[in-house]
Tab-separated table of C-alpha atoms in Angstrom:
chain	number	residue	atom	x	y	z
R	1	UNK	CA	0.000	0.000	0.000
R	2	UNK	CA	1.164	3.480	-0.747
R	3	UNK	CA	1.890	5.911	2.060
R	4	UNK	CA	3.169	9.440	2.530
R	5	UNK	CA	5.214	10.760	5.422
R	6	UNK	CA	5.579	14.407	6.303
R	7	UNK	CA	7.969	14.325	9.238
R	8	UNK	CA	7.529	17.938	10.275
R	9	UNK	CA	4.194	18.649	11.948
R	10	UNK	CA	4.881	22.341	12.491
R	11	UNK	CA	7.515	24.691	11.036
R	12	UNK	CA	8.117	28.339	11.833
R	13	UNK	CA	10.139	30.576	9.525
R	14	UNK	CA	10.760	34.292	9.347
R	15	UNK	CA	9.346	36.250	6.461
R	16	UNK	CA	11.929	36.417	3.693
R	17	UNK	CA	13.682	33.229	4.801
R	18	UNK	CA	13.868	30.133	2.651
R	19	UNK	CA	11.592	27.166	3.203
R	20	UNK	CA	11.811	23.430	2.669
R	21	UNK	CA	9.002	21.064	3.587
R	22	UNK	CA	9.835	17.393	3.542
R	23	UNK	CA	7.814	14.603	1.989
R	24	UNK	CA	8.679	10.929	1.666
R	25	UNK	CA	6.514	8.369	-0.043
R	26	UNK	CA	6.288	4.628	-0.206
R	27	UNK	CA	5.031	3.224	-3.462
R	28	UNK	CA	6.106	0.355	-5.637
R	29	UNK	CA	5.892	2.006	-9.026
R	30	UNK	CA	6.521	5.462	-10.360
R	31	UNK	CA	4.297	7.762	-8.362
R	32	UNK	CA	2.339	10.800	-9.324
R	33	UNK	CA	3.133	13.402	-6.667
R	34	UNK	CA	1.356	16.542	-5.602
R	35	UNK	CA	1.628	19.365	-3.114
R	36	UNK	CA	-1.540	21.063	-1.916
R	37	UNK	CA	-2.013	24.028	0.412
R	38	UNK	CA	-4.964	24.510	2.742
R	39	UNK	CA	-5.865	27.734	4.505
R	40	UNK	CA	-8.164	27.568	7.548
R	41	UNK	CA	-11.734	26.752	6.585
R	42	UNK	CA	-10.806	26.283	2.954
R	43	UNK	CA	-10.361	23.384	0.611
R	44	UNK	CA	-7.077	22.299	-0.894
R	45	UNK	CA	-5.375	24.304	-3.602
R	46	UNK	CA	-2.931	22.583	-5.924
R	47	UNK	CA	0.559	24.083	-5.744
R	48	UNK	CA	2.339	21.762	-8.153
R	49	UNK	CA	2.428	18.257	-9.531
R	50	UNK	CA	4.919	15.719	-10.830
R	51	UNK	CA	3.843	13.159	-13.387
R	52	UNK	CA	6.999	12.497	-15.387
R	53	UNK	CA	9.919	14.214	-17.052
R	54	UNK	CA	11.961	16.944	-15.424
R	55	UNK	CA	12.330	16.112	-11.751
R	56	UNK	CA	12.335	19.778	-10.722
R	57	UNK	CA	8.826	21.146	-11.057
R	58	UNK	CA	7.666	24.698	-10.716
R	59	UNK	CA	4.354	25.630	-9.194
R	60	UNK	CA	2.276	28.610	-8.300
R	61	UNK	CA	3.188	31.286	-5.764
R	62	UNK	CA	6.919	30.772	-6.326
R	63	UNK	CA	7.017	27.190	-5.006
R	64	UNK	CA	9.054	24.385	-6.506
R	65	UNK	CA	9.594	20.734	-5.663
R	66	UNK	CA	12.165	18.143	-6.629
R	67	UNK	CA	11.434	14.470	-7.176
R	68	UNK	CA	14.292	12.262	-5.998
R	69	UNK	CA	13.570	8.633	-6.782
R	70	UNK	CA	16.624	7.338	-4.906
R	71	UNK	CA	15.415	8.997	-1.715
R	72	UNK	CA	11.681	8.497	-2.320
R	73	UNK	CA	11.263	12.174	-1.633
R	74	UNK	CA	9.381	15.117	-3.081
R	75	UNK	CA	10.380	18.112	-0.974
R	76	UNK	CA	8.730	21.489	-1.420
R	77	UNK	CA	10.863	24.630	-1.474
R	78	UNK	CA	10.469	28.359	-1.670
R	79	UNK	CA	13.419	30.781	-1.684
R	80	UNK	CA	11.689	33.607	0.173
R	81	UNK	CA	8.586	33.093	2.279
R	82	UNK	CA	5.818	35.682	2.517
R	83	UNK	CA	3.513	36.092	5.502
R	84	UNK	CA	0.600	35.007	3.300
R	85	UNK	CA	2.210	31.580	2.881
R	86	UNK	CA	1.182	30.628	6.414
R	87	UNK	CA	-1.106	27.609	5.971
R	88	UNK	CA	-1.204	23.803	6.104
R	89	UNK	CA	0.716	21.990	3.384
R	90	UNK	CA	-0.091	18.470	2.246
R	91	UNK	CA	1.949	16.128	0.110
R	92	UNK	CA	-0.010	13.481	-1.780
R	93	UNK	CA	0.729	10.486	-3.985
R	94	UNK	CA	-1.463	8.968	-6.662
R	95	UNK	CA	-1.474	5.674	-8.496
R	96	UNK	CA	-0.139	5.398	-11.992
R	97	UNK	CA	-3.008	4.043	-14.012
R	98	UNK	CA	-6.608	3.845	-12.971
R	99	UNK	CA	-8.676	5.496	-10.293
R	100	UNK	CA	-6.335	8.233	-9.238
R	101	UNK	CA	-7.340	8.415	-5.619
R	102	UNK	CA	-4.794	10.319	-3.604
R	103	UNK	CA	-3.053	9.289	-0.414
R	104	UNK	CA	-2.154	12.297	1.693
R	105	UNK	CA	0.405	12.911	4.378
R	106	UNK	CA	-0.670	14.295	7.721
R	107	UNK	CA	0.371	17.792	6.741
R	108	UNK	CA	2.868	20.419	7.855
R	109	UNK	CA	1.607	23.606	9.431
R	110	UNK	CA	3.693	26.594	8.382
R	111	UNK	CA	3.849	29.636	10.601
R	112	UNK	CA	5.532	32.801	9.309
R	113	UNK	CA	6.877	35.362	11.723
R	114	UNK	CA	7.291	38.984	10.711
N	1	UNK	CA	-15.704	29.224	-14.509
N	2	UNK	CA	-16.923	28.106	-11.119
N	3	UNK	CA	-14.935	25.729	-9.008
N	4	UNK	CA	-16.163	22.730	-7.037
N	5	UNK	CA	-19.088	23.757	-4.870
N	6	UNK	CA	-20.132	21.960	-1.709
N	7	UNK	CA	-23.190	22.478	0.447
N	8	UNK	CA	-23.892	22.997	3.187
N	9	UNK	CA	-20.619	24.482	4.445
N	10	UNK	CA	-21.510	23.524	7.998
N	11	UNK	CA	-23.848	20.850	9.278
N	12	UNK	CA	-24.687	20.055	12.867
N	13	UNK	CA	-26.675	16.921	13.566
N	14	UNK	CA	-27.631	14.884	16.570
N	15	UNK	CA	-26.268	11.388	16.890
N	16	UNK	CA	-28.514	8.966	15.077
N	17	UNK	CA	-29.771	11.432	12.481
N	18	UNK	CA	-29.208	11.014	8.763
N	19	UNK	CA	-27.329	13.683	6.805
N	20	UNK	CA	-26.803	14.417	3.117
N	21	UNK	CA	-23.872	16.363	1.745
N	22	UNK	CA	-23.888	17.748	-1.784
N	23	UNK	CA	-21.093	18.281	-4.286
N	24	UNK	CA	-21.307	20.199	-7.560
N	25	UNK	CA	-18.141	19.424	-9.532
N	26	UNK	CA	-16.609	21.600	-12.177
N	27	UNK	CA	-18.748	21.352	-15.287
N	28	UNK	CA	-17.635	18.564	-17.606
N	29	UNK	CA	-15.357	16.880	-15.122
N	30	UNK	CA	-15.513	13.132	-15.489
N	31	UNK	CA	-14.000	12.071	-12.191
N	32	UNK	CA	-15.383	12.868	-8.755
N	33	UNK	CA	-13.878	11.952	-5.398
N	34	UNK	CA	-14.995	12.188	-1.786
N	35	UNK	CA	-12.505	12.479	1.061
N	36	UNK	CA	-12.889	12.653	4.822
N	37	UNK	CA	-10.575	14.933	6.787
N	38	UNK	CA	-10.479	14.484	10.539
N	39	UNK	CA	-9.209	17.322	12.701
N	40	UNK	CA	-5.446	17.694	12.368
N	41	UNK	CA	-5.159	15.004	9.720
N	42	UNK	CA	-4.768	14.794	5.991
N	43	UNK	CA	-7.744	13.899	3.813
N	44	UNK	CA	-8.552	10.213	3.474
N	45	UNK	CA	-10.164	8.718	0.390
N	46	UNK	CA	-13.764	7.566	0.645
N	47	UNK	CA	-15.079	6.884	-2.841
N	48	UNK	CA	-14.608	7.609	-6.559
N	49	UNK	CA	-16.976	8.088	-9.489
N	50	UNK	CA	-16.233	8.069	-13.177
N	51	UNK	CA	-19.276	9.771	-14.655
N	52	UNK	CA	-22.214	8.039	-12.942
N	53	UNK	CA	-20.365	4.818	-12.169
N	54	UNK	CA	-19.009	4.337	-8.663
N	55	UNK	CA	-15.768	2.545	-9.440
N	56	UNK	CA	-14.174	2.518	-6.013
N	57	UNK	CA	-15.849	2.676	-2.629
N	58	UNK	CA	-13.097	0.991	-0.692
N	59	UNK	CA	-12.640	3.934	1.659
N	60	UNK	CA	-16.191	4.123	2.954
N	61	UNK	CA	-15.837	3.329	6.655
N	62	UNK	CA	-19.116	1.467	7.083
N	63	UNK	CA	-22.379	0.596	5.370
N	64	UNK	CA	-23.849	3.721	6.940
N	65	UNK	CA	-22.025	5.720	4.276
N	66	UNK	CA	-23.534	5.863	0.826
N	67	UNK	CA	-22.667	8.008	-2.195
N	68	UNK	CA	-24.337	8.513	-5.537
N	69	UNK	CA	-23.906	10.484	-8.737
N	70	UNK	CA	-26.961	9.485	-10.762
N	71	UNK	CA	-26.532	11.764	-13.782
N	72	UNK	CA	-22.772	11.976	-13.780
N	73	UNK	CA	-22.589	15.504	-12.423
N	74	UNK	CA	-23.854	16.372	-8.925
N	75	UNK	CA	-22.982	13.891	-6.195
N	76	UNK	CA	-24.468	13.300	-2.765
N	77	UNK	CA	-22.768	11.659	0.185
N	78	UNK	CA	-25.256	10.307	2.679
N	79	UNK	CA	-24.493	9.178	6.184
N	80	UNK	CA	-27.152	7.249	8.024
N	81	UNK	CA	-27.510	6.955	11.812
N	82	UNK	CA	-24.644	9.363	12.377
N	83	UNK	CA	-22.152	8.757	15.167
N	84	UNK	CA	-19.737	11.102	16.889
N	85	UNK	CA	-16.772	9.630	15.049
N	86	UNK	CA	-18.344	10.823	11.791
N	87	UNK	CA	-17.501	14.409	12.778
N	88	UNK	CA	-15.035	15.654	10.170
N	89	UNK	CA	-14.684	17.823	7.113
N	90	UNK	CA	-15.921	16.101	3.986
N	91	UNK	CA	-14.121	17.226	0.854
N	92	UNK	CA	-15.225	16.713	-2.705
N	93	UNK	CA	-12.822	16.886	-5.638
N	94	UNK	CA	-13.199	16.579	-9.386
N	95	UNK	CA	-10.842	16.157	-12.306
N	96	UNK	CA	-11.373	16.547	-16.032
N	97	UNK	CA	-10.533	13.046	-17.225
N	98	UNK	CA	-10.525	9.558	-15.893
N	99	UNK	CA	-6.894	8.961	-15.139
N	100	UNK	CA	-4.145	10.721	-13.321
N	101	UNK	CA	-5.275	14.304	-13.473
N	102	UNK	CA	-4.862	16.889	-10.739
N	103	UNK	CA	-7.902	17.050	-8.522
N	104	UNK	CA	-9.696	20.313	-7.839
N	105	UNK	CA	-11.136	20.523	-4.353
N	106	UNK	CA	-14.170	22.245	-2.919
N	107	UNK	CA	-14.113	24.067	0.406
N	108	UNK	CA	-15.685	21.100	2.171
N	109	UNK	CA	-18.581	20.499	4.517
N	110	UNK	CA	-17.753	20.575	8.206
N	111	UNK	CA	-19.962	17.990	9.909
N	112	UNK	CA	-20.392	18.046	13.669
N	113	UNK	CA	-22.283	15.265	15.408
N	114	UNK	CA	-23.552	16.093	18.879
């Protein structure tokens, strides 16, 4: 069974500092990987996705993520965090093939200090 | 165009009552998913529709949970004889094609069982 681990429950960074959120997955085949962001009381917004090809993917709001097969990781990065980035971030993995249900990690809550 | 719309946004019910949660996917989207998000957790898959066909209901926690999408657009998630452990946010997502497409999420229905 596939699984996703986000080892950091809560991260605090200063505005303008760089950010890296960790994600590790367990899946037998090539995964489809996603990062979503959730603000309080809201649904999930897709930040970026990896299906195939270039392992460094760019997303919205200045985020990027790198797929590293050897480490089973898909870490999310941003060079300079803005106060509006404070939210909950979820990494998710999908099957390759049919019925693309997603398996989510437990999330990382990002707090940004001014 | 409109995104995924869910109603009601909030639902309070007494234990033992039946509830119905509605999802209006993005127009033309083939795939529709329901997820359950407990407090402080990532979303967990409940069920998946491709058009009107329910192709995967492996995540439904019990036979009290029932979902339908009779005309391949709007979907309803019904929970019978609600219990306190059913309290959660129920998220609906849709995607344009059958396989391996990013899912677009609604804002969810927050269900509280008293």
